[in-house]
Amino acid sequence: MVSRFRADNQMKGISAKPAVTIHATHAFSLEHWDGDRPASGRLLLEAAAEWLGAGIKTFQIHGWRYSKPMRVETQACVILNQFPPLVLAGDAFAGPRVEGAALSGWAAAEAILKSTS
Ligand SMILES: Cc1cc2nc3c(=O)[nH]c(=O)nc-3n(C[C@H](O)[C@H](O)[C@H](O)COP(=O)(O)OP(=O)(O)OC[C@H]3O[C@@H](n4cnc5c(N)ncnc54)[C@H](O)[C@@H]3O)c2cc1C
């Protein structure tokens, strides 16, 4: 599998024109990181052709080296120190997307409030 997550940027409200972001899988990115980027982009587009259902006018490739956590912890946050409070939070704790990052931040805030009250 070359891609597991495809986002419709127009539906998300961040693009006035039809535009999508195709996220490569970890395995695909690792295999193609040092390779020819436009060629990698074409492979991703080919794999997404059925889902896209339209012609491609233009495309750009970008490599985000730290875009996703390699491992997601089961705890929503990790308390390193009670007082002064030091808590780790982010999408590596409660799920590798915005929702997980928000839930993790919430859990961290609660942990800090608890340790300072
Ligand atoms: C291209 C792309 C598209 C995405 N689209 C979606 C989507 O549609 N839906 C979805 O749910 N998720 C999406 N994600 C995933 C989502 O962006 C992340 O899961 C989320 O942003 C993680 O939030 P976070 O707060 O854990 O980390 P981040 O958002 O990465 O925040 C970390 C912050 O820490 C700062 N920082 C780093 N190092 C330091 C330092 N030494 N000192 C001070 N500050 C520092 C960074 O600048 C950054 O502001 C996408 C990710 C990418 C790369």
Coordinates of C-alpha atoms and ligand atoms in Angstrom, one line a residue:
M1 CA 0.0 0.0 0.0
V2 CA 1.5 3.4 -1.0
S3 CA -1.0 5.7 0.7
R4 CA -3.4 5.3 3.6
F5 CA -4.7 8.8 4.2
R6 CA -6.0 11.2 1.5
A7 CA -7.5 14.6 2.5
D8 CA -9.9 16.7 0.4
N9 CA -8.6 20.2 1.1
Q10 CA -11.6 21.9 -0.4
M11 CA -13.9 19.9 1.9
K12 CA -11.7 20.8 4.8
G13 CA -12.1 24.5 3.9
I14 CA -8.4 25.2 3.4
S15 CA -8.6 25.5 -0.4
A16 CA -11.0 27.4 -2.7
K17 CA -10.2 25.2 -5.6
P18 CA -10.4 21.3 -5.7
A19 CA -7.1 20.1 -4.2
V20 CA -6.1 17.0 -2.3
T21 CA -3.2 15.9 -0.1
I22 CA -2.2 12.3 -0.6
H23 CA -0.1 11.0 2.4
A24 CA 2.3 8.2 1.6
T25 CA 2.6 5.3 4.1
H26 CA 5.7 5.1 6.3
A27 CA 7.0 2.2 4.2
F28 CA 6.6 4.1 0.9
S29 CA 8.3 7.2 2.3
L30 CA 11.2 5.3 3.7
E31 CA 11.7 3.4 0.5
H32 CA 11.5 6.5 -1.7
W33 CA 12.9 9.2 0.6
D34 CA 16.2 9.7 -1.4
G35 CA 14.7 8.8 -4.8
D36 CA 13.2 10.9 -7.5
R37 CA 10.4 13.0 -5.9
P38 CA 8.3 13.7 -9.0
A39 CA 8.5 10.0 -9.8
S40 CA 7.3 9.2 -6.3
G41 CA 4.5 11.7 -6.7
R42 CA 3.3 10.0 -9.9
L43 CA 3.2 6.6 -8.1
L44 CA 1.0 8.1 -5.4
L45 CA -1.2 9.7 -8.0
E46 CA -1.5 6.5 -9.9
A47 CA -2.5 4.6 -6.7
A48 CA -5.1 7.3 -5.9
A49 CA -6.5 7.6 -9.5
E50 CA -9.7 5.8 -8.7
W51 CA -10.4 7.8 -5.6
L52 CA -9.6 11.1 -7.4
G53 CA -11.9 10.5 -10.3
A54 CA -10.6 13.6 -12.2
G55 CA -7.7 14.7 -14.2
I56 CA -4.6 16.2 -12.4
K57 CA -3.8 19.8 -13.4
T58 CA -0.7 20.1 -11.3
F59 CA 1.0 18.5 -8.3
Q60 CA 3.7 19.2 -5.8
I61 CA 5.7 16.9 -3.6
H62 CA 6.9 17.6 -0.1
G63 CA 8.7 15.3 2.3
W64 CA 7.9 15.9 6.0
R65 CA 10.6 13.9 7.8
Y66 CA 8.8 14.0 11.2
S67 CA 5.2 14.2 10.0
K68 CA 4.0 11.1 11.9
P69 CA 5.0 9.4 15.1
M70 CA 6.8 6.1 14.5
R71 CA 5.2 4.7 17.7
V72 CA 2.0 5.8 19.4
E73 CA 1.9 5.4 23.2
T74 CA -1.2 4.1 24.9
Q75 CA -1.2 6.7 27.6
A76 CA -2.8 10.1 26.7
C77 CA 0.3 11.9 28.2
V78 CA 3.4 11.2 30.2
I79 CA 4.1 13.0 33.5
L80 CA 7.9 13.3 33.9
N81 CA 7.8 15.5 37.0
Q82 CA 5.0 16.3 39.5
F83 CA 6.3 19.6 40.8
P84 CA 7.2 21.7 39.0
P85 CA 5.0 19.8 36.5
L86 CA 6.6 18.5 33.4
V87 CA 4.3 16.6 31.0
L88 CA 4.8 15.2 27.5
A89 CA 1.9 15.5 25.1
G90 CA 1.1 15.4 21.4
D91 CA 0.0 13.1 18.6
A92 CA 2.5 10.4 19.7
F93 CA 0.3 9.8 22.8
A94 CA -3.4 9.7 22.0
G95 CA -3.5 9.0 18.3
P96 CA -1.4 10.2 15.3
R97 CA -3.8 13.0 14.1
V98 CA -5.2 16.3 15.3
E99 CA -7.8 14.7 17.4
G100 CA -5.2 12.6 19.3
A101 CA -3.0 15.7 19.8
A102 CA -5.9 17.7 21.2
L103 CA -7.0 14.9 23.5
S104 CA -3.4 14.5 24.7
G105 CA -3.1 18.2 25.3
W106 CA -6.3 18.1 27.3
A107 CA -5.0 15.2 29.4
A108 CA -1.7 17.1 30.0
A109 CA -3.6 20.2 31.1
E110 CA -5.7 18.1 33.6
A111 CA -2.5 16.4 34.9
I112 CA -0.8 19.9 35.4
L113 CA -3.9 21.3 37.2
K114 CA -4.0 18.2 39.4
S115 CA -0.3 18.5 40.4
T116 CA -0.6 22.2 41.2
S117 CA -3.9 22.2 43.1
Ligands
LIG1 C1 0.8 17.6 5.6 C2 0.1 17.1 6.8 C3 -1.3 17.1 6.8 C4 -2.0 16.6 7.9 N1 -3.4 16.6 7.8 C5 -4.1 16.1 8.8 C6 -5.5 16.1 8.7 O1 -6.1 16.4 7.7 N2 -6.2 15.7 9.8 C7 -5.6 15.3 11.0 O2 -6.2 14.9 11.9 N3 -4.2 15.3 11.0 C8 -3.5 15.7 10.0 N4 -2.1 15.8 10.1 C9 -1.4 15.3 11.3 C10 -1.5 16.5 12.3 O3 -0.9 17.7 11.7 C11 -0.7 16.1 13.6 O4 -1.2 14.9 14.1 C12 -0.8 17.2 14.6 O5 -0.4 18.5 14.1 C13 0.1 16.9 15.8 O6 0.0 17.9 16.8 P1 1.1 18.1 17.9 O7 0.7 19.2 18.7 O8 1.4 16.8 18.6 O9 2.5 18.4 17.1 P2 2.8 19.6 16.1 O10 1.5 20.1 15.4 O11 3.9 19.1 15.2 O12 3.3 20.7 17.0 C14 4.6 20.7 17.6 C15 5.0 22.1 17.8 O13 6.3 22.2 18.5 C16 7.1 23.1 17.9 N5 8.5 22.7 18.2 C17 9.2 21.7 17.7 N6 10.4 21.6 18.3 C18 10.5 22.7 19.2 C19 11.4 23.2 20.1 N7 12.6 22.6 20.2 N8 11.1 24.2 20.8 C20 9.9 24.9 20.7 N9 8.9 24.4 19.9 C21 9.2 23.4 19.1 C22 6.8 23.0 16.4 O14 7.2 24.1 15.7 C23 5.3 22.8 16.4 O15 4.6 24.1 16.4 C24 -1.4 16.2 9.0 C25 0.1 16.2 9.1 C26 0.7 16.7 7.9 C27 2.2 16.7 8.0

